[in-house]
Amino acid sequence: MMTTHATRPAGARETTEGTVYTVTGGDWDGIAQEVAERGDDEKIIVNMGPQHPSTHGVLRLILEIDGETVTEARAGIGYLHTGIEKNLEYRTWTQGTTFVTRMDYLTPFFNEAAYCLGVEKLLGITDDVPDRASIIRVLLMEINRLSSHFVAIATGGMELGATTVMIYGFRDRELCLDIFELITGLRMNHAFIRPGGLAQDLPPGAVDSLREFITKMRKNIDEYDKLCTGNPVFKARLKDVGHLDLAGCLALGATGPILRSAGLPHDLRKTDPYCGYENYEFDVPTTDTCDSFGRFLLRLEEMRQSLRIVEQCIDRLEPGPVMVADKKIAWPAQLALGPDGLGNSLDHIKNIMGTSMEALIHHFKLVTEGFRVPPGQVYTAVESPKGELGVHIVSDGGTRPYRVHFRDPSFTNLQSMAAMCEGGMFADVIVAVASIDPVMGGVDR
């Protein structure tokens, strides 16, 4: 076995797996030639990551190669180890949103929505969530789908040397984050979707900004087609790379663009609707290429469909509450934008403190202790940009979760890495991993 960084052997040592040579400097061809001249059957093991620009965070890829061909590929995970699922057991149900939003940090609204839908199901208040809150949830999730896909395309382009794609991708993601900041006060880690509804309503001028955003985004998405879709170099780099057919997807539990690139139009927004998705008109795009190029085309078309949904959300918005009426569940905070950023409205606090002693006691208990959730367990799932994001929540009847476990699509989809890479070229590993689009915040929970 040879662990390699480049060429000239700097020494050898014996291990339980055989002799390990550590090589540094020089040219790759020298390593291959040296192995060939030795005439032995030693394998070359290359560690890609965990701090490598193409591993989408702290992912370690252990690749066994024969010349330029990958003979075995394994993923090493656990370098981020956030412990979010365990931490949820020590916080109230509402405080849990501040943890889950940080899991897959590129899809915070999906993490929050899946968790809150589960809590609401346990509470039996799914149908009590106001329509306006559900519409705004859908609106935020679809813009979040855009921002996540922009990062997937931008980082994938950067790894291929297509720097213009990278610049365009992050430029457009920034427009999405501007909308998030306008509505929630934060660019990331919002904790805006709460059990029972939302933290607050849309601010003044949000609808106009959203309409302007849609117009600009429709124009910008077309630029990716001009840059990449017909580009012979781009197509040659992605076509027939990272191949995984439908049988492979089903065997490995892959969902999202990976599954839809194999021709199956599986989308939870259609098959198991939530948040009123059954009332929106949109298509579920598929391709039959089973490769990285098909996944790129899919993400582009999914963004166009997301804009269709956002437009319908704006048209459906009617004045109304954004939190359930039950004061034993509704978080008693109204936010305002002050000189130090977004925070509790002082007028609202004065109102609570001046209304009655009972109101003040209730406010204090709900914020410090939290509400109780009936005993039971539930599984809810949403269609995140990467696939099925599910959450299994167990309650023992207390003010904190007994257990929360997420089925994150990045974790499940990462299993397909070996099937996509083994037998392919060493350089194609980067393309395959980029087409999976894993985020380690979702993998190492």
PDB file of C-alpha atoms in Angstrom, residues 137-434:
ATOM      1  CA  ARG A 137     -43.050  28.606   4.621  1.00  0.00           C
ATOM      2  CA  VAL A 138     -43.414  27.354   1.039  1.00  0.00           C
ATOM      3  CA  LEU A 139     -42.133  30.665  -0.333  1.00  0.00           C
ATOM      4  CA  LEU A 140     -39.014  30.550   1.867  1.00  0.00           C
ATOM      5  CA  MET A 141     -38.323  26.884   1.126  1.00  0.00           C
ATOM      6  CA  GLU A 142     -38.501  27.410  -2.631  1.00  0.00           C
ATOM      7  CA  ILE A 143     -36.132  30.390  -2.522  1.00  0.00           C
ATOM      8  CA  ASN A 144     -33.905  28.218  -0.318  1.00  0.00           C
ATOM      9  CA  ARG A 145     -34.025  25.523  -3.026  1.00  0.00           C
ATOM     10  CA  LEU A 146     -32.703  28.140  -5.446  1.00  0.00           C
ATOM     11  CA  SER A 147     -29.878  29.224  -3.127  1.00  0.00           C
ATOM     12  CA  SER A 148     -28.832  25.605  -2.449  1.00  0.00           C
ATOM     13  CA  HIS A 149     -28.769  24.705  -6.154  1.00  0.00           C
ATOM     14  CA  PHE A 150     -26.766  27.854  -6.917  1.00  0.00           C
ATOM     15  CA  VAL A 151     -24.081  26.704  -4.479  1.00  0.00           C
ATOM     16  CA  ALA A 152     -24.121  23.193  -5.989  1.00  0.00           C
ATOM     17  CA  ILE A 153     -23.612  24.580  -9.501  1.00  0.00           C
ATOM     18  CA  ALA A 154     -21.097  27.235  -8.370  1.00  0.00           C
ATOM     19  CA  THR A 155     -18.865  24.892  -6.356  1.00  0.00           C
ATOM     20  CA  GLY A 156     -19.129  22.195  -9.035  1.00  0.00           C
ATOM     21  CA  GLY A 157     -18.050  24.724 -11.645  1.00  0.00           C
ATOM     22  CA  MET A 158     -15.182  25.936  -9.480  1.00  0.00           C
ATOM     23  CA  GLU A 159     -13.857  22.376  -9.112  1.00  0.00           C
ATOM     24  CA  LEU A 160     -13.901  21.961 -12.900  1.00  0.00           C
ATOM     25  CA  GLY A 161     -12.102  25.246 -13.470  1.00  0.00           C
ATOM     26  CA  ALA A 162     -15.231  27.001 -14.766  1.00  0.00           C
ATOM     27  CA  THR A 163     -14.701  30.103 -12.652  1.00  0.00           C
ATOM     28  CA  THR A 164     -17.375  32.156 -14.449  1.00  0.00           C
ATOM     29  CA  VAL A 165     -19.998  29.594 -13.365  1.00  0.00           C
ATOM     30  CA  MET A 166     -18.702  29.908  -9.809  1.00  0.00           C
ATOM     31  CA  ILE A 167     -18.923  33.718  -9.849  1.00  0.00           C
ATOM     32  CA  TYR A 168     -22.445  33.660 -11.336  1.00  0.00           C
ATOM     33  CA  GLY A 169     -23.610  31.026  -8.842  1.00  0.00           C
ATOM     34  CA  PHE A 170     -22.485  32.925  -5.772  1.00  0.00           C
ATOM     35  CA  ARG A 171     -23.768  36.190  -7.251  1.00  0.00           C
ATOM     36  CA  ASP A 172     -27.267  34.730  -7.552  1.00  0.00           C
ATOM     37  CA  ARG A 173     -27.135  33.025  -4.176  1.00  0.00           C
ATOM     38  CA  GLU A 174     -26.393  36.427  -2.683  1.00  0.00           C
ATOM     39  CA  LEU A 175     -29.708  37.707  -4.097  1.00  0.00           C
ATOM     40  CA  CYS A 176     -31.489  34.837  -2.322  1.00  0.00           C
ATOM     41  CA  LEU A 177     -29.731  35.643   0.957  1.00  0.00           C
ATOM     42  CA  ASP A 178     -30.770  39.293   0.594  1.00  0.00           C
ATOM     43  CA  ILE A 179     -34.405  38.140   0.528  1.00  0.00           C
ATOM     44  CA  PHE A 180     -33.825  35.948   3.603  1.00  0.00           C
ATOM     45  CA  GLU A 181     -32.264  38.881   5.422  1.00  0.00           C
ATOM     46  CA  LEU A 182     -35.160  41.141   4.486  1.00  0.00           C
ATOM     47  CA  ILE A 183     -37.764  38.667   5.795  1.00  0.00           C
ATOM     48  CA  THR A 184     -36.034  37.041   8.787  1.00  0.00           C
ATOM     49  CA  GLY A 185     -33.267  39.511   9.683  1.00  0.00           C
ATOM     50  CA  LEU A 186     -30.585  36.847   9.046  1.00  0.00           C
ATOM     51  CA  ARG A 187     -28.761  35.478   6.008  1.00  0.00           C
ATOM     52  CA  MET A 188     -28.372  31.972   7.492  1.00  0.00           C
ATOM     53  CA  ASN A 189     -29.407  29.986  10.603  1.00  0.00           C
ATOM     54  CA  HIS A 190     -32.761  31.724  10.850  1.00  0.00           C
ATOM     55  CA  ALA A 191     -34.887  29.705  13.351  1.00  0.00           C
ATOM     56  CA  PHE A 192     -37.738  31.576  11.647  1.00  0.00           C
ATOM     57  CA  ILE A 193     -40.128  28.642  11.194  1.00  0.00           C
ATOM     58  CA  ARG A 194     -41.427  27.800  14.675  1.00  0.00           C
ATOM     59  CA  PRO A 195     -43.823  25.106  15.982  1.00  0.00           C
ATOM     60  CA  GLY A 196     -47.255  26.556  15.248  1.00  0.00           C
ATOM     61  CA  GLY A 197     -46.221  29.034  12.560  1.00  0.00           C
ATOM     62  CA  LEU A 198     -43.524  31.659  12.069  1.00  0.00           C
ATOM     63  CA  ALA A 199     -41.463  34.005  14.227  1.00  0.00           C
ATOM     64  CA  GLN A 200     -43.080  37.039  12.580  1.00  0.00           C
ATOM     65  CA  ASP A 201     -44.933  38.243   9.489  1.00  0.00           C
ATOM     66  CA  LEU A 202     -43.435  39.579   6.257  1.00  0.00           C
ATOM     67  CA  PRO A 203     -42.002  43.086   6.676  1.00  0.00           C
ATOM     68  CA  PRO A 204     -43.341  46.075   4.688  1.00  0.00           C
ATOM     69  CA  GLY A 205     -42.176  46.086   1.078  1.00  0.00           C
ATOM     70  CA  ALA A 206     -41.350  42.358   1.023  1.00  0.00           C
ATOM     71  CA  VAL A 207     -43.836  41.498  -1.752  1.00  0.00           C
ATOM     72  CA  ASP A 208     -42.428  44.167  -4.084  1.00  0.00           C
ATOM     73  CA  SER A 209     -38.889  42.953  -3.418  1.00  0.00           C
ATOM     74  CA  LEU A 210     -39.978  39.365  -4.134  1.00  0.00           C
ATOM     75  CA  ARG A 211     -41.544  40.280  -7.486  1.00  0.00           C
ATOM     76  CA  GLU A 212     -38.377  42.133  -8.465  1.00  0.00           C
ATOM     77  CA  PHE A 213     -36.327  39.103  -7.356  1.00  0.00           C
ATOM     78  CA  ILE A 214     -38.372  36.722  -9.566  1.00  0.00           C
ATOM     79  CA  THR A 215     -37.932  38.914 -12.667  1.00  0.00           C
ATOM     80  CA  LYS A 216     -34.176  39.188 -12.143  1.00  0.00           C
ATOM     81  CA  MET A 217     -33.744  35.502 -11.335  1.00  0.00           C
ATOM     82  CA  ARG A 218     -35.589  34.294 -14.464  1.00  0.00           C
ATOM     83  CA  LYS A 219     -33.123  36.267 -16.572  1.00  0.00           C
ATOM     84  CA  ASN A 220     -30.099  35.087 -14.585  1.00  0.00           C
ATOM     85  CA  ILE A 221     -30.965  31.364 -14.719  1.00  0.00           C
ATOM     86  CA  ASP A 222     -30.949  31.481 -18.529  1.00  0.00           C
ATOM     87  CA  GLU A 223     -27.293  32.541 -18.388  1.00  0.00           C
ATOM     88  CA  TYR A 224     -26.283  29.112 -17.033  1.00  0.00           C
ATOM     89  CA  ASP A 225     -27.790  27.499 -20.135  1.00  0.00           C
ATOM     90  CA  LYS A 226     -25.774  29.828 -22.365  1.00  0.00           C
ATOM     91  CA  LEU A 227     -22.591  29.203 -20.369  1.00  0.00           C
ATOM     92  CA  CYS A 228     -22.791  25.450 -19.796  1.00  0.00           C
ATOM     93  CA  THR A 229     -25.596  23.448 -21.378  1.00  0.00           C
ATOM     94  CA  GLY A 230     -24.302  23.618 -24.931  1.00  0.00           C
ATOM     95  CA  ASN A 231     -20.644  24.068 -24.004  1.00  0.00           C
ATOM     96  CA  PRO A 232     -18.707  21.096 -25.490  1.00  0.00           C
ATOM     97  CA  VAL A 233     -15.977  21.222 -22.828  1.00  0.00           C
ATOM     98  CA  PHE A 234     -18.501  21.326 -19.973  1.00  0.00           C
ATOM     99  CA  LYS A 235     -20.588  18.518 -21.497  1.00  0.00           C
ATOM    100  CA  ALA A 236     -17.550  16.318 -22.130  1.00  0.00           C
ATOM    101  CA  ARG A 237     -16.484  16.716 -18.495  1.00  0.00           C
ATOM    102  CA  LEU A 238     -19.893  15.765 -17.045  1.00  0.00           C
ATOM    103  CA  LYS A 239     -21.490  13.348 -19.521  1.00  0.00           C
ATOM    104  CA  ASP A 240     -21.341   9.653 -18.535  1.00  0.00           C
ATOM    105  CA  VAL A 241     -19.506  10.598 -15.320  1.00  0.00           C
ATOM    106  CA  GLY A 242     -20.880   9.602 -11.911  1.00  0.00           C
ATOM    107  CA  HIS A 243     -23.228   7.067 -13.520  1.00  0.00           C
ATOM    108  CA  LEU A 244     -25.892   5.522 -11.272  1.00  0.00           C
ATOM    109  CA  ASP A 245     -28.974   3.863 -12.753  1.00  0.00           C
ATOM    110  CA  LEU A 246     -32.435   3.528 -11.231  1.00  0.00           C
ATOM    111  CA  ALA A 247     -31.771   0.104  -9.685  1.00  0.00           C
ATOM    112  CA  GLY A 248     -28.651   1.496  -8.004  1.00  0.00           C
ATOM    113  CA  CYS A 249     -30.541   4.545  -6.695  1.00  0.00           C
ATOM    114  CA  LEU A 250     -33.285   2.385  -5.197  1.00  0.00           C
ATOM    115  CA  ALA A 251     -30.807  -0.066  -3.659  1.00  0.00           C
ATOM    116  CA  LEU A 252     -28.825   2.757  -2.009  1.00  0.00           C
ATOM    117  CA  GLY A 253     -31.785   4.912  -0.974  1.00  0.00           C
ATOM    118  CA  ALA A 254     -30.654   7.848  -3.112  1.00  0.00           C
ATOM    119  CA  THR A 255     -33.277  10.585  -3.555  1.00  0.00           C
ATOM    120  CA  GLY A 256     -33.505  14.081  -5.027  1.00  0.00           C
ATOM    121  CA  PRO A 257     -31.720  15.003  -8.270  1.00  0.00           C
ATOM    122  CA  ILE A 258     -29.732  11.720  -8.215  1.00  0.00           C
ATOM    123  CA  LEU A 259     -32.932   9.641  -8.323  1.00  0.00           C
ATOM    124  CA  ARG A 260     -34.699  11.946 -10.784  1.00  0.00           C
ATOM    125  CA  SER A 261     -31.672  11.859 -13.115  1.00  0.00           C
ATOM    126  CA  ALA A 262     -32.399   8.113 -13.421  1.00  0.00           C
ATOM    127  CA  GLY A 263     -35.891   8.884 -14.751  1.00  0.00           C
ATOM    128  CA  LEU A 264     -38.100   8.431 -11.660  1.00  0.00           C
ATOM    129  CA  PRO A 265     -40.214  11.557 -10.936  1.00  0.00           C
ATOM    130  CA  HIS A 266     -40.281  10.996  -7.168  1.00  0.00           C
ATOM    131  CA  ASP A 267     -40.904  14.243  -5.277  1.00  0.00           C
ATOM    132  CA  LEU A 268     -42.523  14.398  -1.818  1.00  0.00           C
ATOM    133  CA  ARG A 269     -44.217  17.674  -2.736  1.00  0.00           C
ATOM    134  CA  LYS A 270     -46.315  15.602  -5.171  1.00  0.00           C
ATOM    135  CA  THR A 271     -46.383  12.104  -3.604  1.00  0.00           C
ATOM    136  CA  ASP A 272     -46.919  13.144   0.033  1.00  0.00           C
ATOM    137  CA  PRO A 273     -47.790  16.872   0.057  1.00  0.00           C
ATOM    138  CA  TYR A 274     -47.218  19.100   3.082  1.00  0.00           C
ATOM    139  CA  CYS A 275     -47.702  22.843   3.739  1.00  0.00           C
ATOM    140  CA  GLY A 276     -50.415  22.885   1.044  1.00  0.00           C
ATOM    141  CA  TYR A 277     -48.108  21.892  -1.860  1.00  0.00           C
ATOM    142  CA  GLU A 278     -51.036  20.061  -3.463  1.00  0.00           C
ATOM    143  CA  ASN A 279     -52.513  23.494  -4.281  1.00  0.00           C
ATOM    144  CA  TYR A 280     -49.546  24.676  -6.371  1.00  0.00           C
ATOM    145  CA  GLU A 281     -48.929  24.067 -10.049  1.00  0.00           C
ATOM    146  CA  PHE A 282     -45.415  22.873 -10.865  1.00  0.00           C
ATOM    147  CA  ASP A 283     -43.675  20.057 -12.727  1.00  0.00           C
ATOM    148  CA  VAL A 284     -41.206  17.470 -11.444  1.00  0.00           C
ATOM    149  CA  PRO A 285     -38.383  17.444 -14.036  1.00  0.00           C
ATOM    150  CA  THR A 286     -36.526  14.204 -14.815  1.00  0.00           C
ATOM    151  CA  THR A 287     -33.786  13.043 -17.166  1.00  0.00           C
ATOM    152  CA  ASP A 288     -32.774   9.539 -18.194  1.00  0.00           C
ATOM    153  CA  THR A 289     -29.015  10.159 -18.419  1.00  0.00           C
ATOM    154  CA  CYS A 290     -28.177   8.786 -14.921  1.00  0.00           C
ATOM    155  CA  ASP A 291     -25.058  10.994 -14.912  1.00  0.00           C
ATOM    156  CA  SER A 292     -23.631  14.285 -13.618  1.00  0.00           C
ATOM    157  CA  PHE A 293     -24.730  16.257 -16.679  1.00  0.00           C
ATOM    158  CA  GLY A 294     -28.331  15.162 -16.166  1.00  0.00           C
ATOM    159  CA  ARG A 295     -28.188  16.278 -12.519  1.00  0.00           C
ATOM    160  CA  PHE A 296     -26.924  19.705 -13.615  1.00  0.00           C
ATOM    161  CA  LEU A 297     -29.800  20.086 -16.099  1.00  0.00           C
ATOM    162  CA  LEU A 298     -32.266  18.932 -13.435  1.00  0.00           C
ATOM    163  CA  ARG A 299     -31.148  21.521 -10.926  1.00  0.00           C
ATOM    164  CA  LEU A 300     -31.537  24.273 -13.513  1.00  0.00           C
ATOM    165  CA  GLU A 301     -35.091  23.190 -14.345  1.00  0.00           C
ATOM    166  CA  GLU A 302     -35.971  22.744 -10.647  1.00  0.00           C
ATOM    167  CA  MET A 303     -34.984  26.365 -10.058  1.00  0.00           C
ATOM    168  CA  ARG A 304     -37.377  27.499 -12.784  1.00  0.00           C
ATOM    169  CA  GLN A 305     -40.158  25.456 -11.188  1.00  0.00           C
ATOM    170  CA  SER A 306     -39.341  26.965  -7.787  1.00  0.00           C
ATOM    171  CA  LEU A 307     -39.796  30.454  -9.244  1.00  0.00           C
ATOM    172  CA  ARG A 308     -43.232  29.358 -10.520  1.00  0.00           C
ATOM    173  CA  ILE A 309     -44.163  28.294  -6.981  1.00  0.00           C
ATOM    174  CA  VAL A 310     -42.819  31.513  -5.405  1.00  0.00           C
ATOM    175  CA  GLU A 311     -44.922  33.551  -7.830  1.00  0.00           C
ATOM    176  CA  GLN A 312     -48.031  31.554  -6.864  1.00  0.00           C
ATOM    177  CA  CYS A 313     -47.216  32.085  -3.165  1.00  0.00           C
ATOM    178  CA  ILE A 314     -47.176  35.861  -3.636  1.00  0.00           C
ATOM    179  CA  ASP A 315     -50.535  35.751  -5.440  1.00  0.00           C
ATOM    180  CA  ARG A 316     -52.060  33.612  -2.648  1.00  0.00           C
ATOM    181  CA  LEU A 317     -50.979  35.811   0.264  1.00  0.00           C
ATOM    182  CA  GLU A 318     -53.961  37.097   2.230  1.00  0.00           C
ATOM    183  CA  PRO A 319     -53.815  39.168   5.449  1.00  0.00           C
ATOM    184  CA  GLY A 320     -53.976  37.025   8.561  1.00  0.00           C
ATOM    185  CA  PRO A 321     -52.052  35.589  11.512  1.00  0.00           C
ATOM    186  CA  VAL A 322     -48.787  33.660  11.143  1.00  0.00           C
ATOM    187  CA  MET A 323     -48.993  31.698  14.419  1.00  0.00           C
ATOM    188  CA  VAL A 324     -51.610  29.351  15.908  1.00  0.00           C
ATOM    189  CA  ALA A 325     -54.193  30.986  18.145  1.00  0.00           C
ATOM    190  CA  ASP A 326     -53.482  28.683  21.118  1.00  0.00           C
ATOM    191  CA  LYS A 327     -51.576  30.904  23.564  1.00  0.00           C
ATOM    192  CA  LYS A 328     -50.234  27.823  25.358  1.00  0.00           C
ATOM    193  CA  ILE A 329     -48.168  27.019  22.250  1.00  0.00           C
ATOM    194  CA  ALA A 330     -47.696  30.323  20.410  1.00  0.00           C
ATOM    195  CA  TRP A 331     -44.309  31.811  21.253  1.00  0.00           C
ATOM    196  CA  PRO A 332     -45.242  35.194  22.797  1.00  0.00           C
ATOM    197  CA  ALA A 333     -42.665  37.283  21.007  1.00  0.00           C
ATOM    198  CA  GLN A 334     -43.120  39.936  18.376  1.00  0.00           C
ATOM    199  CA  LEU A 335     -39.944  41.138  16.760  1.00  0.00           C
ATOM    200  CA  ALA A 336     -38.883  44.611  15.674  1.00  0.00           C
ATOM    201  CA  LEU A 337     -35.879  46.044  13.873  1.00  0.00           C
ATOM    202  CA  GLY A 338     -33.917  48.217  16.273  1.00  0.00           C
ATOM    203  CA  PRO A 339     -30.535  49.979  16.112  1.00  0.00           C
ATOM    204  CA  ASP A 340     -28.800  46.764  17.280  1.00  0.00           C
ATOM    205  CA  GLY A 341     -30.568  44.487  14.786  1.00  0.00           C
ATOM    206  CA  LEU A 342     -33.665  42.316  14.986  1.00  0.00           C
ATOM    207  CA  GLY A 343     -34.975  41.663  18.506  1.00  0.00           C
ATOM    208  CA  ASN A 344     -38.041  41.652  20.732  1.00  0.00           C
ATOM    209  CA  SER A 345     -40.421  44.565  20.209  1.00  0.00           C
ATOM    210  CA  LEU A 346     -40.176  46.821  23.264  1.00  0.00           C
ATOM    211  CA  ASP A 347     -43.791  47.919  22.766  1.00  0.00           C
ATOM    212  CA  HIS A 348     -44.857  44.259  22.877  1.00  0.00           C
ATOM    213  CA  ILE A 349     -42.839  43.627  26.052  1.00  0.00           C
ATOM    214  CA  LYS A 350     -44.360  46.731  27.690  1.00  0.00           C
ATOM    215  CA  ASN A 351     -47.809  45.494  26.692  1.00  0.00           C
ATOM    216  CA  ILE A 352     -47.246  42.063  28.266  1.00  0.00           C
ATOM    217  CA  MET A 353     -45.769  43.508  31.460  1.00  0.00           C
ATOM    218  CA  GLY A 354     -48.508  46.116  31.777  1.00  0.00           C
ATOM    219  CA  THR A 355     -51.529  43.959  30.915  1.00  0.00           C
ATOM    220  CA  SER A 356     -51.780  41.615  33.865  1.00  0.00           C
ATOM    221  CA  MET A 357     -49.709  39.569  36.272  1.00  0.00           C
ATOM    222  CA  GLU A 358     -51.121  36.371  34.709  1.00  0.00           C
ATOM    223  CA  ALA A 359     -49.932  37.428  31.229  1.00  0.00           C
ATOM    224  CA  LEU A 360     -46.445  38.085  32.566  1.00  0.00           C
ATOM    225  CA  ILE A 361     -46.294  34.739  34.401  1.00  0.00           C
ATOM    226  CA  HIS A 362     -47.512  32.918  31.282  1.00  0.00           C
ATOM    227  CA  HIS A 363     -44.910  34.700  29.118  1.00  0.00           C
ATOM    228  CA  PHE A 364     -42.171  33.772  31.581  1.00  0.00           C
ATOM    229  CA  LYS A 365     -43.223  30.104  31.818  1.00  0.00           C
ATOM    230  CA  LEU A 366     -43.608  29.623  28.071  1.00  0.00           C
ATOM    231  CA  VAL A 367     -40.202  31.137  27.304  1.00  0.00           C
ATOM    232  CA  THR A 368     -38.227  29.475  30.123  1.00  0.00           C
ATOM    233  CA  GLU A 369     -40.011  26.134  30.509  1.00  0.00           C
ATOM    234  CA  GLY A 370     -41.739  25.693  27.148  1.00  0.00           C
ATOM    235  CA  PHE A 371     -44.949  23.862  26.267  1.00  0.00           C
ATOM    236  CA  ARG A 372     -45.570  20.158  26.793  1.00  0.00           C
ATOM    237  CA  VAL A 373     -45.977  17.779  23.852  1.00  0.00           C
ATOM    238  CA  PRO A 374     -48.141  14.634  24.274  1.00  0.00           C
ATOM    239  CA  PRO A 375     -46.239  11.308  24.407  1.00  0.00           C
ATOM    240  CA  GLY A 376     -45.752   9.591  21.060  1.00  0.00           C
ATOM    241  CA  GLN A 377     -43.511   9.389  18.026  1.00  0.00           C
ATOM    242  CA  VAL A 378     -43.795  10.662  14.498  1.00  0.00           C
ATOM    243  CA  TYR A 379     -41.917  10.698  11.187  1.00  0.00           C
ATOM    244  CA  THR A 380     -42.324  13.617   8.813  1.00  0.00           C
ATOM    245  CA  ALA A 381     -40.427  14.337   5.619  1.00  0.00           C
ATOM    246  CA  VAL A 382     -39.960  17.220   3.190  1.00  0.00           C
ATOM    247  CA  GLU A 383     -38.399  17.389  -0.279  1.00  0.00           C
ATOM    248  CA  SER A 384     -35.152  19.266   0.294  1.00  0.00           C
ATOM    249  CA  PRO A 385     -32.913  20.353  -2.635  1.00  0.00           C
ATOM    250  CA  LYS A 386     -30.843  17.201  -2.054  1.00  0.00           C
ATOM    251  CA  GLY A 387     -33.692  14.709  -1.584  1.00  0.00           C
ATOM    252  CA  GLU A 388     -35.869  13.340   1.206  1.00  0.00           C
ATOM    253  CA  LEU A 389     -35.184  15.116   4.492  1.00  0.00           C
ATOM    254  CA  GLY A 390     -37.018  13.210   7.206  1.00  0.00           C
ATOM    255  CA  VAL A 391     -37.224  13.583  10.970  1.00  0.00           C
ATOM    256  CA  HIS A 392     -38.211  10.986  13.568  1.00  0.00           C
ATOM    257  CA  ILE A 393     -39.315  12.687  16.788  1.00  0.00           C
ATOM    258  CA  VAL A 394     -40.115  10.922  20.078  1.00  0.00           C
ATOM    259  CA  SER A 395     -41.879  12.702  22.945  1.00  0.00           C
ATOM    260  CA  ASP A 396     -42.261  11.419  26.511  1.00  0.00           C
ATOM    261  CA  GLY A 397     -44.819  14.114  27.329  1.00  0.00           C
ATOM    262  CA  GLY A 398     -42.280  16.670  28.564  1.00  0.00           C
ATOM    263  CA  THR A 399     -41.210  20.155  27.540  1.00  0.00           C
ATOM    264  CA  ARG A 400     -38.179  18.771  25.676  1.00  0.00           C
ATOM    265  CA  PRO A 401     -37.800  16.104  22.963  1.00  0.00           C
ATOM    266  CA  TYR A 402     -36.956  12.610  24.239  1.00  0.00           C
ATOM    267  CA  ARG A 403     -35.194  11.823  20.943  1.00  0.00           C
ATOM    268  CA  VAL A 404     -34.835  13.466  17.534  1.00  0.00           C
ATOM    269  CA  HIS A 405     -33.169  11.768  14.588  1.00  0.00           C
ATOM    270  CA  PHE A 406     -32.876  13.141  11.061  1.00  0.00           C
ATOM    271  CA  ARG A 407     -32.673  11.233   7.803  1.00  0.00           C
ATOM    272  CA  ASP A 408     -30.493  13.718   5.989  1.00  0.00           C
ATOM    273  CA  PRO A 409     -30.262  13.223   2.206  1.00  0.00           C
ATOM    274  CA  SER A 410     -26.578  14.237   2.126  1.00  0.00           C
ATOM    275  CA  PHE A 411     -25.756  11.308   4.440  1.00  0.00           C
ATOM    276  CA  THR A 412     -27.818   8.775   2.467  1.00  0.00           C
ATOM    277  CA  ASN A 413     -26.784  10.021  -0.977  1.00  0.00           C
ATOM    278  CA  LEU A 414     -23.105   9.892  -0.016  1.00  0.00           C
ATOM    279  CA  GLN A 415     -23.415   6.085  -0.029  1.00  0.00           C
ATOM    280  CA  SER A 416     -23.684   6.265  -3.815  1.00  0.00           C
ATOM    281  CA  MET A 417     -20.182   7.766  -4.093  1.00  0.00           C
ATOM    282  CA  ALA A 418     -18.464   4.372  -4.392  1.00  0.00           C
ATOM    283  CA  ALA A 419     -20.902   3.094  -7.027  1.00  0.00           C
ATOM    284  CA  MET A 420     -20.401   6.276  -9.072  1.00  0.00           C
ATOM    285  CA  CYS A 421     -16.592   6.368  -8.838  1.00  0.00           C
ATOM    286  CA  GLU A 422     -15.267   2.803  -8.857  1.00  0.00           C
ATOM    287  CA  GLY A 423     -14.050   1.817 -12.308  1.00  0.00           C
ATOM    288  CA  GLY A 424     -13.897   5.446 -13.397  1.00  0.00           C
ATOM    289  CA  MET A 425     -11.021   7.882 -13.731  1.00  0.00           C
ATOM    290  CA  PHE A 426      -9.352   9.475 -10.733  1.00  0.00           C
ATOM    291  CA  ALA A 427     -10.184  13.008 -11.978  1.00  0.00           C
ATOM    292  CA  ASP A 428     -13.872  12.073 -12.342  1.00  0.00           C
ATOM    293  CA  VAL A 429     -14.251  11.531  -8.586  1.00  0.00           C
ATOM    294  CA  ILE A 430     -14.458  15.304  -8.160  1.00  0.00           C
ATOM    295  CA  VAL A 431     -17.244  15.565 -10.760  1.00  0.00           C
ATOM    296  CA  ALA A 432     -19.213  12.695  -9.193  1.00  0.00           C
ATOM    297  CA  VAL A 433     -19.022  14.118  -5.664  1.00  0.00           C
ATOM    298  CA  ALA A 434     -20.019  17.570  -6.965  1.00  0.00           C
TER     299      ALA A 434
END
